[in-house]
Coordinates of C-alpha atoms in Angstrom, one line a residue:
X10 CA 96.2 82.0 101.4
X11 CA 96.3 81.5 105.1
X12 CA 98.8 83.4 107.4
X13 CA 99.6 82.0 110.8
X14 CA 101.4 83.9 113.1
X15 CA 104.0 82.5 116.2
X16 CA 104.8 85.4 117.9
X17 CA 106.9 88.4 117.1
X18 CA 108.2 88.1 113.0
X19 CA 107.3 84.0 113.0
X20 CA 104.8 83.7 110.0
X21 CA 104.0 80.8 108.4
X22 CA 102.0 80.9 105.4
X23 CA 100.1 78.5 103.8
X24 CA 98.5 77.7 100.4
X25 CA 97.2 74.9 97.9
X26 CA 98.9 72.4 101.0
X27 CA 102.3 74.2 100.2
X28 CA 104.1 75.8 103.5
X29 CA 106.5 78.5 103.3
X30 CA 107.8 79.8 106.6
X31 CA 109.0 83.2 107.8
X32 CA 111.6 84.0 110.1
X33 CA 111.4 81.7 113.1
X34 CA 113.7 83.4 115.6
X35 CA 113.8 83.3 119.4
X36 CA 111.2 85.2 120.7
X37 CA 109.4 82.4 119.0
X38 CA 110.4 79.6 121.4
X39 CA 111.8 80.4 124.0
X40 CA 108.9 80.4 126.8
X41 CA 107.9 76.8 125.2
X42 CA 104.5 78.6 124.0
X43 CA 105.6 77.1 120.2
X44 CA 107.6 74.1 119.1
X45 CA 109.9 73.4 116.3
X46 CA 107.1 70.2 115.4
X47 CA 104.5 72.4 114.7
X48 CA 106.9 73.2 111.6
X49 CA 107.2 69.7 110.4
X50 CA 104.8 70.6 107.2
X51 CA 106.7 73.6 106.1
X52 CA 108.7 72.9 102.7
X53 CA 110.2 76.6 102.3
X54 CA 112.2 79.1 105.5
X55 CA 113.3 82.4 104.2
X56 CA 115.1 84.3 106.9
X57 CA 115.1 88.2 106.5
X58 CA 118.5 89.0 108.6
X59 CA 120.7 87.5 111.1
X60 CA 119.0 88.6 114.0
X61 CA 118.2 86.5 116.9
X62 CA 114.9 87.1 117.2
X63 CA 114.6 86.5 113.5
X64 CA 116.5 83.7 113.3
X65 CA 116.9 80.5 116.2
X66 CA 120.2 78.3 114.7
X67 CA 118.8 75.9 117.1
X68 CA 114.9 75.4 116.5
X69 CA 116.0 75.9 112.9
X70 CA 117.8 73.0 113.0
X71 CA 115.4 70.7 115.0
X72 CA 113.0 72.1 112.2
X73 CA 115.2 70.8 108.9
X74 CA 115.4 67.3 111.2
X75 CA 111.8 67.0 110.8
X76 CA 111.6 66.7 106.9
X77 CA 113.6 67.9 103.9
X78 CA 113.4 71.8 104.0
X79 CA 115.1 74.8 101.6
X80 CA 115.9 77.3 103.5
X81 CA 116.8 80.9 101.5
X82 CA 118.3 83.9 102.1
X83 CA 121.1 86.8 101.9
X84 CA 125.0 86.0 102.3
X85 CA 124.9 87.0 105.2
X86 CA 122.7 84.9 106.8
X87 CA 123.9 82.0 104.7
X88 CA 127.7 82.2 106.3
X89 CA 126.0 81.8 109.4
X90 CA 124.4 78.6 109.1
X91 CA 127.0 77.0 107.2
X92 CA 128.9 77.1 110.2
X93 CA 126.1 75.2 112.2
X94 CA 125.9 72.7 109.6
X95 CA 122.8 74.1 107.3
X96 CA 122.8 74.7 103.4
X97 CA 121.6 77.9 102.2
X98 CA 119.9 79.1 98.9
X99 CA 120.8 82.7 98.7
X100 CA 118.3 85.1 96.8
X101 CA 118.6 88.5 97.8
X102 CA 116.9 90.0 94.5
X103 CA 114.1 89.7 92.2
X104 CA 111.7 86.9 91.5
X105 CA 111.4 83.9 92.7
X106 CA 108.5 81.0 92.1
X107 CA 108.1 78.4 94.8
X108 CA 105.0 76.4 93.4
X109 CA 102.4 78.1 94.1
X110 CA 103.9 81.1 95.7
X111 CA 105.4 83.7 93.9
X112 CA 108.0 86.0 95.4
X113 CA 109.9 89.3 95.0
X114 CA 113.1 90.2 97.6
X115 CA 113.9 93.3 97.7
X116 CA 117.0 94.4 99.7
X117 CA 116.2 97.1 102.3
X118 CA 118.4 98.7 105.1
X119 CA 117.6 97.8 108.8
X120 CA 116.3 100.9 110.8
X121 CA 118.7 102.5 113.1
X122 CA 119.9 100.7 116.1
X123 CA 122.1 101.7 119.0
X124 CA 125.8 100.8 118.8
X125 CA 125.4 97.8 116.3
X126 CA 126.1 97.0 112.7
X127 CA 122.9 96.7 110.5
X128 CA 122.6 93.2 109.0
X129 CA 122.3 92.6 105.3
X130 CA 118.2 92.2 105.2
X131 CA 115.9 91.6 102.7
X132 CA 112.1 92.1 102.6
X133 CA 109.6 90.0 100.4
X134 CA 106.5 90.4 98.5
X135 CA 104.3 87.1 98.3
X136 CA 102.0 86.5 95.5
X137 CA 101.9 90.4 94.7
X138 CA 99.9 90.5 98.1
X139 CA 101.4 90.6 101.2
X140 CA 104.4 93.1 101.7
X141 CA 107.0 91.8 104.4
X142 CA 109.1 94.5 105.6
X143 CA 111.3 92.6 108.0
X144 CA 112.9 95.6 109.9
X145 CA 112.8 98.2 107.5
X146 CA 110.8 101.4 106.9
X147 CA 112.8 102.4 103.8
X148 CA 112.0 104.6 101.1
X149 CA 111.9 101.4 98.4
X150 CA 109.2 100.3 99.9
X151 CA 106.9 102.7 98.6
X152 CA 106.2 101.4 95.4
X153 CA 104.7 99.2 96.7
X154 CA 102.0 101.6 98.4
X155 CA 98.5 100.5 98.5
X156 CA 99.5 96.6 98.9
X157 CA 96.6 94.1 100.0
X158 CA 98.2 93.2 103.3
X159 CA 101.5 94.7 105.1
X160 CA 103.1 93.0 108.2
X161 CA 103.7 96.0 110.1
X162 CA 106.2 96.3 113.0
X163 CA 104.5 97.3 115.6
X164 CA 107.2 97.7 118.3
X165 CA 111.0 97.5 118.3
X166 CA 113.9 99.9 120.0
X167 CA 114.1 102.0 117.0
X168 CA 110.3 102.8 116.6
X169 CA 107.7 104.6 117.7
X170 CA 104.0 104.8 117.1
X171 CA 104.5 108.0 115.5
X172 CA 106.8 106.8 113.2
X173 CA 104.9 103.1 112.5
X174 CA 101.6 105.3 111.6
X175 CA 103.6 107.5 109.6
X176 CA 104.9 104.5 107.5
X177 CA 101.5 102.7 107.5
X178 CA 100.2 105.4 106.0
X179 CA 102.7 106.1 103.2
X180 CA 101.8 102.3 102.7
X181 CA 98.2 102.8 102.4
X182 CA 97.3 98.9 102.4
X183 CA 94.4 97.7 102.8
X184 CA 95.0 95.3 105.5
X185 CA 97.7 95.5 108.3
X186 CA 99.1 92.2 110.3
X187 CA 101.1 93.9 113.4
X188 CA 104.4 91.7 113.8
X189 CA 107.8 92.4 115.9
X190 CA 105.9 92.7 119.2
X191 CA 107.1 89.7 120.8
X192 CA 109.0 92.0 123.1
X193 CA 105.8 92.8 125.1
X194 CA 103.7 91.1 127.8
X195 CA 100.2 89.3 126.6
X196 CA 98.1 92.5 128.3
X197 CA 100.5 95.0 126.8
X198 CA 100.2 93.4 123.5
X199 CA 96.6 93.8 123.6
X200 CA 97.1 97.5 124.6
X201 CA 98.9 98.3 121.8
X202 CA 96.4 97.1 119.4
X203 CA 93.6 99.1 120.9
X204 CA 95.7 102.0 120.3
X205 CA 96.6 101.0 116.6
X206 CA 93.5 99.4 115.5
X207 CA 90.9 102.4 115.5
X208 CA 93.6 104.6 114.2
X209 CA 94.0 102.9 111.3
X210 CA 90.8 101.6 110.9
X211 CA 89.2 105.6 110.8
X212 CA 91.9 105.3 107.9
X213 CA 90.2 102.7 106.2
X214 CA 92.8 99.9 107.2
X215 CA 92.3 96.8 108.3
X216 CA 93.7 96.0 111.7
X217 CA 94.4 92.1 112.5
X218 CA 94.6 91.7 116.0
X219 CA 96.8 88.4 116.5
X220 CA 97.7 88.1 119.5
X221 CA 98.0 84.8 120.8
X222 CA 100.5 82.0 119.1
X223 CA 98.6 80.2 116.3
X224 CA 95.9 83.3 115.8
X225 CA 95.7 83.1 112.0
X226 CA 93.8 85.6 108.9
X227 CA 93.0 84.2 105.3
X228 CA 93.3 85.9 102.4
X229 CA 91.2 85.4 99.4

């Protein structure tokens, strides 16, 4: 299984010539760094939360022009791009097979922002391997401790490092992809993961550092 990131939360994941892409918001696109074409492959979008820079209506749609593409996720997301003009499958819980990638959604509660709602989000297991939190450090995610790979959010408003290690390492994965750092400049990017990587790597993690659009891992 190959993992591709595209900046921040952008993750498209491929396997057996199957594509299923994660959250393609607008951190993604907006500096022109990636296009909407480089999506034309993908069969499967699952957006986590109707967040901007989780979700683009508008690369979205240039995406589902290129090819015949399910997009899933929660209610809330799904009454938002009916109004643009997109058809939603809405799974917010429990299993679901998409060829050969088998998935689990497991509603979660945003973390804590300033003077804003929290969206209805949902965070996904794929193929019993790869934990994808969206924005969430909640407690239901710890059954799920010792997971091959967690995307990790690395930055945001509501975090710290303190409080991403401390999560990591209720976690215990194996491997760690940092996501949610397309806030940052290029050099501070690469300054956080020299601060990250050797602490968790004295832990025994794995730290990706991917830090250019395109950068990708493969899993076994």
């Amino acid at each position: 299984m190959r993992i591709t990131k595209y900046i921040h939360s952008c993750l498209l994941f491929e396997l057996d010539g199957q594509q299923i892409l994660f959250d393609p918001g607008k951190f993604s696109f907006i500096e022109g760094l990636v296009h909407p074409e480089v999506f034309k492959d993908v069969s499967v979008i699952i957006i986590t939360h109707n967040h901007p820079d989780h979700l683009d209506v508008a690369a979205l749609q240039k995406i589902v022009a290129l090819r015949q593409v399910i997009i899933i996720s929660n209610r809330e997301v799904a009454t938002e791009l009916q109004a643009h003009g997109l058809t939603v499958q809405i799974h917010e819980e429990g299993r679901l097979d998409l060829g050969v990638f088998q998935l689990l959604a497991l509603p979660v509660q945003h973390e804590a922002i300033l003077d804003s709602p929290l969206p209805q989000m949902t965070a996904w297991l794929v193929n019993g391997k790869v934990l994808n939190p969206a924005d969430s450090f909640a407690n239901n995610l710890l059954p799920f401790a010792g997971v091959e790979m967690l995307l990790l959010p690395v930055t945001a408003p509501f975090l710290t490092e303190l409080v991403v290690a401390d999560f990591a390492l209720k976690m215990r994965p194996r491997q760690i992809l940092p996501v949610h750092d397309g806030y940052l400049k290029p050099f501070f990017i690469q300054q956080r993961y020299e601060n990250y990587g050797p602490y968790f790597e004295k832990h025994g993690i794995v730290f990706h550092r991917l830090a250019e659009p395109g950068d990708a891992i493969t899993l076994p």
